[in-house]
Backbone as a chain_set.jsonl record, in Angstrom:
{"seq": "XXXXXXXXXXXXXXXXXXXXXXXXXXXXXXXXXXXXXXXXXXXXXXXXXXXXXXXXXXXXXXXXXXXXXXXXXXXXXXXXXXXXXXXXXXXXXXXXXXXXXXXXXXXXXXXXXXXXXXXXXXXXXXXXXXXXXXXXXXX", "coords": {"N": [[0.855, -1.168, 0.0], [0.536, 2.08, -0.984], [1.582, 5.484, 0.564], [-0.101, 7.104, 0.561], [-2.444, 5.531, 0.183], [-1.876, 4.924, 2.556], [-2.154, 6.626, 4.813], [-4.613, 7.283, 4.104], [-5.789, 4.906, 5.415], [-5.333, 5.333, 8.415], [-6.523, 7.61, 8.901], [-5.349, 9.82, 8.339], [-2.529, 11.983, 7.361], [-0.46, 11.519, 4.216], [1.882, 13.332, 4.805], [2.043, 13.131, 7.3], [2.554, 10.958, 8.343], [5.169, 10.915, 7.253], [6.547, 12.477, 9.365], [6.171, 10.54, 11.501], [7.79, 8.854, 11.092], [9.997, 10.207, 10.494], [10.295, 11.402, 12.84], [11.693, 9.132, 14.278], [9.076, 7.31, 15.228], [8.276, 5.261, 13.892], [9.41, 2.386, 12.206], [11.443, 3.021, 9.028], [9.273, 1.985, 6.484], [9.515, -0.981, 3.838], [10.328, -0.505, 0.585], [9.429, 0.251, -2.814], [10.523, -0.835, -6.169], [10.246, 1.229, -7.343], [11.012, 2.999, -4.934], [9.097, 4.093, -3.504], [7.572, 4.271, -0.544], [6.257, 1.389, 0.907], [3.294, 0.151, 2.61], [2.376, -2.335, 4.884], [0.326, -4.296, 6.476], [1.509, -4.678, 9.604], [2.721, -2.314, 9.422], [0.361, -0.763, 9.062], [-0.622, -1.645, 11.865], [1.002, -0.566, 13.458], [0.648, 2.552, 13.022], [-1.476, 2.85, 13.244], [-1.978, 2.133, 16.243], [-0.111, 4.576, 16.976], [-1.462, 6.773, 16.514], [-4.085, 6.428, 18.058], [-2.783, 6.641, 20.655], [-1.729, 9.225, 20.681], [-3.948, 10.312, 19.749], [-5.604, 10.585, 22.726], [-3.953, 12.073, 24.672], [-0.89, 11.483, 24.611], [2.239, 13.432, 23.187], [3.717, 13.458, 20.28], [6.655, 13.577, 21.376], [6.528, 12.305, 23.601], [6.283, 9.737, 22.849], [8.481, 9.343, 21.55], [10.288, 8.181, 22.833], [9.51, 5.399, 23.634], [9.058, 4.143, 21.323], [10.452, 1.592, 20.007], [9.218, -0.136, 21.375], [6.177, 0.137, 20.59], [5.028, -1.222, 18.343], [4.391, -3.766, 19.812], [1.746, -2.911, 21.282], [0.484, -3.101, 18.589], [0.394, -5.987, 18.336], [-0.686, -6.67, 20.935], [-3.303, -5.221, 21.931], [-3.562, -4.756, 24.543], [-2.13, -3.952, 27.944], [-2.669, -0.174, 27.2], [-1.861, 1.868, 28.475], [0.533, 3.09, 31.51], [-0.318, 1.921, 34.689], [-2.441, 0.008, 34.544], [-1.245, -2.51, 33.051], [-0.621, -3.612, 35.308], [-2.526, -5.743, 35.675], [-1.615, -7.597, 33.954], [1.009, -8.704, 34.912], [3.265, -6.945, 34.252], [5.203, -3.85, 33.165], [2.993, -1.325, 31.375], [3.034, -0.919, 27.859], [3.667, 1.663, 26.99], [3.992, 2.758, 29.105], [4.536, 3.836, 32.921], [5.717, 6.173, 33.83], [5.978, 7.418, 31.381], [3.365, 8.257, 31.184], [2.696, 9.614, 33.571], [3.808, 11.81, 33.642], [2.874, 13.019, 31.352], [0.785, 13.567, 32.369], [0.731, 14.985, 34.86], [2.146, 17.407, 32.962], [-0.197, 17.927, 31.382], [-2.024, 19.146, 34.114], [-0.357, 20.576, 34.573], [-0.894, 22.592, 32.719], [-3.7, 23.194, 32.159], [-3.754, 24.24, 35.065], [-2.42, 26.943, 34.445], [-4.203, 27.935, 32.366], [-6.616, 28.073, 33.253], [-5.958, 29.786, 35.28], [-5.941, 32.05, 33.482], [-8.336, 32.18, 32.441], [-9.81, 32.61, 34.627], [-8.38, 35.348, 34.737], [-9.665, 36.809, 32.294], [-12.228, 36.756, 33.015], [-12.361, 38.111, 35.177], [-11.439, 40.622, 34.17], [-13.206, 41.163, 32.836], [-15.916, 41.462, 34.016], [-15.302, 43.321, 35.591], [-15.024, 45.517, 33.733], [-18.007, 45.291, 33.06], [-18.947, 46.043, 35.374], [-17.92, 49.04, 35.641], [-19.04, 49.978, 33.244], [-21.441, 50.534, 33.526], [-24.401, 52.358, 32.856], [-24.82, 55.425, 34.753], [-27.254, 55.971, 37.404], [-29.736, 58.675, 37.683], [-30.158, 60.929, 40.403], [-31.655, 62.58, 40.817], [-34.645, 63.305, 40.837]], "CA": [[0.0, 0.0, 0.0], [1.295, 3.669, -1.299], [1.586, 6.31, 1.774], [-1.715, 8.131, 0.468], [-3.686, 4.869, 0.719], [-1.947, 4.128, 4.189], [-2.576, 7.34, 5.427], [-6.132, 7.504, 4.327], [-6.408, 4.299, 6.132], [-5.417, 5.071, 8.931], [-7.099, 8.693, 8.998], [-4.062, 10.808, 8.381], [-1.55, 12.573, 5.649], [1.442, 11.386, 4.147], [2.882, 13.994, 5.17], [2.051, 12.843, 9.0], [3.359, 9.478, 8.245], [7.141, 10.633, 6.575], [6.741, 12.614, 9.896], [6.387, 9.764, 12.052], [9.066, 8.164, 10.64], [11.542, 11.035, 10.856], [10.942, 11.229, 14.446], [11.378, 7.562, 14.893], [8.016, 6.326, 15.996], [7.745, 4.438, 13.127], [10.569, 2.708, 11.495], [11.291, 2.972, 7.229], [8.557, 0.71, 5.496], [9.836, -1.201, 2.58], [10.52, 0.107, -0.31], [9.154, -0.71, -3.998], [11.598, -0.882, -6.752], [11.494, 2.585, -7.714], [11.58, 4.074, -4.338], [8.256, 4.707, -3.052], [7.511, 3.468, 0.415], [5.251, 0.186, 1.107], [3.221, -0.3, 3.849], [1.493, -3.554, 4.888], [-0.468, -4.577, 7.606], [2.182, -4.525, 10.333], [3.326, -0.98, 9.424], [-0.782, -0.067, 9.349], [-0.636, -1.368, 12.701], [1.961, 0.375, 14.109], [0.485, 3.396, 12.394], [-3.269, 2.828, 14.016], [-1.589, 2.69, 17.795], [0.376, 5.796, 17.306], [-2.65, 7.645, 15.969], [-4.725, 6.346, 19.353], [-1.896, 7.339, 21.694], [-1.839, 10.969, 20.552], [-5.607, 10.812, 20.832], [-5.232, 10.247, 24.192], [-3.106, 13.351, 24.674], [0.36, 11.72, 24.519], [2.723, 13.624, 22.56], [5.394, 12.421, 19.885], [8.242, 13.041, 22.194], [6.0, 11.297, 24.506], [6.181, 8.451, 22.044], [9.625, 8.761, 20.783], [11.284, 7.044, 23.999], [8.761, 3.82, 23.587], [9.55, 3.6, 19.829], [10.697, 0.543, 20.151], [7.662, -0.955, 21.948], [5.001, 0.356, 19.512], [4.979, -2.639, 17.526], [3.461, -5.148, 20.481], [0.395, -2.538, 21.109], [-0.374, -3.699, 17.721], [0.157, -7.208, 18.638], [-0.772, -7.145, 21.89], [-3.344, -4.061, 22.48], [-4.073, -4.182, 26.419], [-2.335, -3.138, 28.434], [-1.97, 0.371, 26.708], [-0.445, 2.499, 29.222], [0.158, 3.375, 32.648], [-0.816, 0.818, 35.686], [-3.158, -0.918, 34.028], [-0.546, -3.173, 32.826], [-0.237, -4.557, 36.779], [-2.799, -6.737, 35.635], [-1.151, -8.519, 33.546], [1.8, -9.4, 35.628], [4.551, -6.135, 33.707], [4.587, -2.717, 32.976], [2.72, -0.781, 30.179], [4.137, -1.138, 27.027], [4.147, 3.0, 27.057], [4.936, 2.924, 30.786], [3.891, 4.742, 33.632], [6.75, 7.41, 34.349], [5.823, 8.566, 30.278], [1.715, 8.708, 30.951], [2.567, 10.236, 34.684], [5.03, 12.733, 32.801], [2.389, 13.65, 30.938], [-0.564, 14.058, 33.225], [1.615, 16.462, 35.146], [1.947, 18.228, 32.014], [-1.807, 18.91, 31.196], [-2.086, 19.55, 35.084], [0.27, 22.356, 34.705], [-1.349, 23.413, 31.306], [-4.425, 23.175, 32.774], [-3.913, 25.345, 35.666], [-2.367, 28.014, 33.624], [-5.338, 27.771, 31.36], [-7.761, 28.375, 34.703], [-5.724, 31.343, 35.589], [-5.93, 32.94, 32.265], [-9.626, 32.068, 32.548], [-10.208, 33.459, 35.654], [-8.141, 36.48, 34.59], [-10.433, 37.227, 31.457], [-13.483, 36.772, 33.335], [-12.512, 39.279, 36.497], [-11.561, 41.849, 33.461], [-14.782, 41.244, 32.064], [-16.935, 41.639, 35.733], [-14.726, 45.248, 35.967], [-15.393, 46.054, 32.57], [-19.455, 45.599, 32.898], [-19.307, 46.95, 36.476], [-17.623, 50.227, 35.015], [-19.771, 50.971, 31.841], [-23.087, 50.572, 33.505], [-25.374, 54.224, 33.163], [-25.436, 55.723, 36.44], [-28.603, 56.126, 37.949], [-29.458, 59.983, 38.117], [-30.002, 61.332, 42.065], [-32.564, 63.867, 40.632], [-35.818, 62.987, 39.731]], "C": [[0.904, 1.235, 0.0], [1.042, 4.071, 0.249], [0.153, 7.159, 1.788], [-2.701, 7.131, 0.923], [-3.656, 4.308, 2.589], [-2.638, 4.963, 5.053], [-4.005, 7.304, 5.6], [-6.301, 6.521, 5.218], [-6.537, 3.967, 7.521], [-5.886, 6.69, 9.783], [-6.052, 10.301, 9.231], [-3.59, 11.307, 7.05], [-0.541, 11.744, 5.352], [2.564, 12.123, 4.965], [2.95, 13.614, 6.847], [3.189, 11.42, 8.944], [4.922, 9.8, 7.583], [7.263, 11.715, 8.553], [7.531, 12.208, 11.491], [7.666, 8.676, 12.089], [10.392, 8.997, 10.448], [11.985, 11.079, 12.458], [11.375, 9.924, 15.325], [10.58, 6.558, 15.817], [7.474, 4.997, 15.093], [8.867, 4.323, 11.976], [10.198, 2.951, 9.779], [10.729, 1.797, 6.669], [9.507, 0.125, 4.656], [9.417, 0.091, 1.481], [10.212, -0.491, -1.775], [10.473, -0.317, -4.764], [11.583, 0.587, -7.599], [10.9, 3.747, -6.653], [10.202, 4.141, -3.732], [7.912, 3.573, -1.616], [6.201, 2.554, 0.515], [4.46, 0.08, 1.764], [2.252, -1.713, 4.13], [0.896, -3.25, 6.232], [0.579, -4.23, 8.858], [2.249, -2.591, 10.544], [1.54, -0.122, 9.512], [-0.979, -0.098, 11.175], [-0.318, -0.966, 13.991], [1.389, 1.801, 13.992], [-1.08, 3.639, 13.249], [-2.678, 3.056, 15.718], [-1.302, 4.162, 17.708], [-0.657, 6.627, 17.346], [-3.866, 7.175, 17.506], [-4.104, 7.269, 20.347], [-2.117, 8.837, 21.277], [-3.258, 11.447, 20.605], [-5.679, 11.327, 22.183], [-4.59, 10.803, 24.47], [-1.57, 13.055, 24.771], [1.01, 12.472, 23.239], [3.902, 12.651, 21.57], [6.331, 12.144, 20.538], [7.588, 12.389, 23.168], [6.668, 9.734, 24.082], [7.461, 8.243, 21.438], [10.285, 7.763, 22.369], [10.716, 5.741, 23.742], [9.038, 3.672, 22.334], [9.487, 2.421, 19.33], [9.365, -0.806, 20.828], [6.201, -0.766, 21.089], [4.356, -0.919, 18.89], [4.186, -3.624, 18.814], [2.534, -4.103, 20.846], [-0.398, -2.9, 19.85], [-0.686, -5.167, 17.608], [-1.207, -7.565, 19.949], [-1.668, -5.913, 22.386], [-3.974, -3.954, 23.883], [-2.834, -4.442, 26.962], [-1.565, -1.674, 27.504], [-0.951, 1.734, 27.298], [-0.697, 2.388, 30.504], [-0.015, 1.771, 33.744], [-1.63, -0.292, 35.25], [-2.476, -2.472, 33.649], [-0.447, -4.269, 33.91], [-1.067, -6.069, 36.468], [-2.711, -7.842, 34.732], [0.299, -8.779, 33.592], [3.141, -8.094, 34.572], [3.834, -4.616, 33.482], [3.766, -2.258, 31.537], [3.328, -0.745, 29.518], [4.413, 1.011, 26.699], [4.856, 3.512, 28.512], [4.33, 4.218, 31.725], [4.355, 5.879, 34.022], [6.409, 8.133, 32.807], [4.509, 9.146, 30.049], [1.964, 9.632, 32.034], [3.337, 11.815, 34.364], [3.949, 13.719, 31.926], [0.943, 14.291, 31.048], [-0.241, 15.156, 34.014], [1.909, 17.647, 34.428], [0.589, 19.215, 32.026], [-2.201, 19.32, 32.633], [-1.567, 21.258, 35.134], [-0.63, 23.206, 33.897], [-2.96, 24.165, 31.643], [-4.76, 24.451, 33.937], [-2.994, 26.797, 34.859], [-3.546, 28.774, 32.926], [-6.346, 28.333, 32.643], [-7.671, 29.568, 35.412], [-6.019, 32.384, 34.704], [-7.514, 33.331, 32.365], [-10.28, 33.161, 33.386], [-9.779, 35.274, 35.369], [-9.219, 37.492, 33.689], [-11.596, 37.707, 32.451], [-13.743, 37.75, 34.847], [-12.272, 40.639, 35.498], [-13.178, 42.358, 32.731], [-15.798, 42.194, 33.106], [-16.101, 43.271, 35.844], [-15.264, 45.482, 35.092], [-16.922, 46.638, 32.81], [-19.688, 46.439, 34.113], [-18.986, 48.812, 36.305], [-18.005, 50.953, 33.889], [-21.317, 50.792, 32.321], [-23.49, 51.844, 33.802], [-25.265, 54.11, 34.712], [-26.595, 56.419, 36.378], [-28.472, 57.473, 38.324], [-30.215, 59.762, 39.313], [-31.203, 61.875, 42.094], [-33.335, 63.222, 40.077], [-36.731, 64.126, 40.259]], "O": [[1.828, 1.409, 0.795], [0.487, 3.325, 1.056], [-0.453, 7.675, 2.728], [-3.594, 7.398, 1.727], [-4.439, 3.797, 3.39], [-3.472, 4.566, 5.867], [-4.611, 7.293, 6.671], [-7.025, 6.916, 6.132], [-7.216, 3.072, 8.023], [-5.656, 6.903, 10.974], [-6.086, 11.308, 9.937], [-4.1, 11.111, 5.947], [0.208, 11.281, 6.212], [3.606, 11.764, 5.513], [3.961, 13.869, 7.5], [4.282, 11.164, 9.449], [5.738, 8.885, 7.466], [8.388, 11.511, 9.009], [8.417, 12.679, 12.205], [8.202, 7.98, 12.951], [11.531, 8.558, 10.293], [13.038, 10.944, 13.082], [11.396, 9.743, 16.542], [10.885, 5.656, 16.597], [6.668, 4.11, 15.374], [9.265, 5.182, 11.19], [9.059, 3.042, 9.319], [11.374, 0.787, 6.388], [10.562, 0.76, 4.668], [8.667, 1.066, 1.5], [10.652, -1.613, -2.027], [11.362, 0.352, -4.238], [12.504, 1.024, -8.288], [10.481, 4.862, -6.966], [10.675, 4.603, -2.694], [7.995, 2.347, -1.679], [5.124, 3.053, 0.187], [4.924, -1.033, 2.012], [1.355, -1.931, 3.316], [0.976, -2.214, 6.891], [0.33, -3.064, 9.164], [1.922, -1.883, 11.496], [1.481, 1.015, 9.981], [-1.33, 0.891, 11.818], [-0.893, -0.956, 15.08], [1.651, 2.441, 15.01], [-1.491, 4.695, 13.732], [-2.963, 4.087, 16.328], [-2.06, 4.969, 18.244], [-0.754, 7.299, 18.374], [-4.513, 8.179, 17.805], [-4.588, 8.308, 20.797], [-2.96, 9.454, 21.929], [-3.727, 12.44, 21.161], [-5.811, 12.506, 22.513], [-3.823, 9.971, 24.956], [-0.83, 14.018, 24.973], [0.437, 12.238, 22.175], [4.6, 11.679, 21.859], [6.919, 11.064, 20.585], [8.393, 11.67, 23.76], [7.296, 8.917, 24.755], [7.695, 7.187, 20.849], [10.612, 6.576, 22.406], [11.558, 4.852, 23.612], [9.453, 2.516, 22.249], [8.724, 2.078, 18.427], [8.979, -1.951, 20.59], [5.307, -1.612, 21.082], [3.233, -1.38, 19.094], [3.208, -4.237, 18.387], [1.682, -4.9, 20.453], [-1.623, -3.015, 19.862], [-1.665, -5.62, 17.015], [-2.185, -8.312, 19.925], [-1.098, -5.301, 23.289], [-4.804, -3.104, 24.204], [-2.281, -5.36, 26.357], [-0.395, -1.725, 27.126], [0.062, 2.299, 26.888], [-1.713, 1.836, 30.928], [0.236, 0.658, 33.283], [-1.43, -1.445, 35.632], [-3.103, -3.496, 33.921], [-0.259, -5.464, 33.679], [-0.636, -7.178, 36.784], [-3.477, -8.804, 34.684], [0.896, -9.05, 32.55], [4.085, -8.778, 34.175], [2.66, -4.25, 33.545], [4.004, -2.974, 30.564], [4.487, -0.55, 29.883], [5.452, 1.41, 26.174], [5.777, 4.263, 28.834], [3.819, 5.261, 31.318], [3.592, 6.685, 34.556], [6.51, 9.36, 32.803], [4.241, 10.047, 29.254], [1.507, 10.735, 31.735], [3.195, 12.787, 35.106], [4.116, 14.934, 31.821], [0.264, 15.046, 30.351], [-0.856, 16.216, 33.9], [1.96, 18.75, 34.972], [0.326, 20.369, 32.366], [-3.052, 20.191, 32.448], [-1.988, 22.37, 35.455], [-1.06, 24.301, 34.261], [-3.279, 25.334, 31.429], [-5.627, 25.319, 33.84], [-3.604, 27.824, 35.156], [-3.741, 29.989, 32.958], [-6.678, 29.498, 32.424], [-8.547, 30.24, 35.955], [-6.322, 33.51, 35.097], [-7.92, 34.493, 32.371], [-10.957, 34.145, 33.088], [-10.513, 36.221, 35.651], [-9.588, 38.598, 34.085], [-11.838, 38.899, 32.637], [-14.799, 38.021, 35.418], [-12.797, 41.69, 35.865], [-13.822, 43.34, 32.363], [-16.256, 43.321, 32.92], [-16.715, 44.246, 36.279], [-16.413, 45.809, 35.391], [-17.222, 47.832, 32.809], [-20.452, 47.404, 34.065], [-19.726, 49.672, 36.782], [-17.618, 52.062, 33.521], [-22.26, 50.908, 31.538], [-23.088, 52.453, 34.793], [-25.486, 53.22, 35.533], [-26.922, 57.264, 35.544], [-27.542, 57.82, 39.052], [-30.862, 58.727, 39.469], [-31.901, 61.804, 43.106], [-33.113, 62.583, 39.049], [-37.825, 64.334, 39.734]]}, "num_chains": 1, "name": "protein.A"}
């Protein structure tokens, strides 16, 4: 399968997929004989995890350290990150120090995001409290 039909199939660009493969989440498909990259089933389902995981708010550099592990979520897809794994006797094949890494993240992002929030919305509450008609004294 060309890179246009992989992509479409696995709801992406080419251009995401030579991406994925520069940052090394996904090694170099085969190659046909004049040059254009292959992909089969394997490389779709290497290509279908990654595209979950970043659902799921991990980032690439999230995903470049596991690299190497990608490949058995498509074999093997439970456990896919984090603790969950305990119950089946090892860790996540993404691991729990790179999901906990990145829950701390959106935590931070998060409260940033809540301050900003809050900030808007006390400029706002001045704003309306300072353009409302005053009530004349004199009637």
């Amino acid at each position: 399968m060309r890179i246009g039909d992989a992509a479409a199939a696995v709801g992406t660009t080419p251009r995401a997929l030579r991406f994925y493969e520069q940052r090394g989440l996904l090694p170099p498909p085969p190659r046909t004989r004049s040059g254009q990259r292959d992909y089969g089933p394997r490389e779709l389902a290497v290509l279908r995890v990654i595209r979950e995981l970043l659902a799921l708010g991990l980032t690439v550099e999230d995903l470049r350290g596991v690299a190497g592990r990608l490949p058995l979520l498509a074999v093997h897809p439970v456990p896919r990150c984090g603790t969950a794994a305990a119950d089946r006797g090892g860790p996540g094949v993404v691991g729990e120090a790179v999901v906990e890494r990145r829950i701390a993240a959106l935590d931070t992002e998060i409260e940033r995001l809540t301050r900003l929030r809050d900030g808007l919305r006390a400029g706002l509450s001045a704003q309306r409290g300072g353009d409302r008609p005053r009530r004349s004294t004199a009637g």
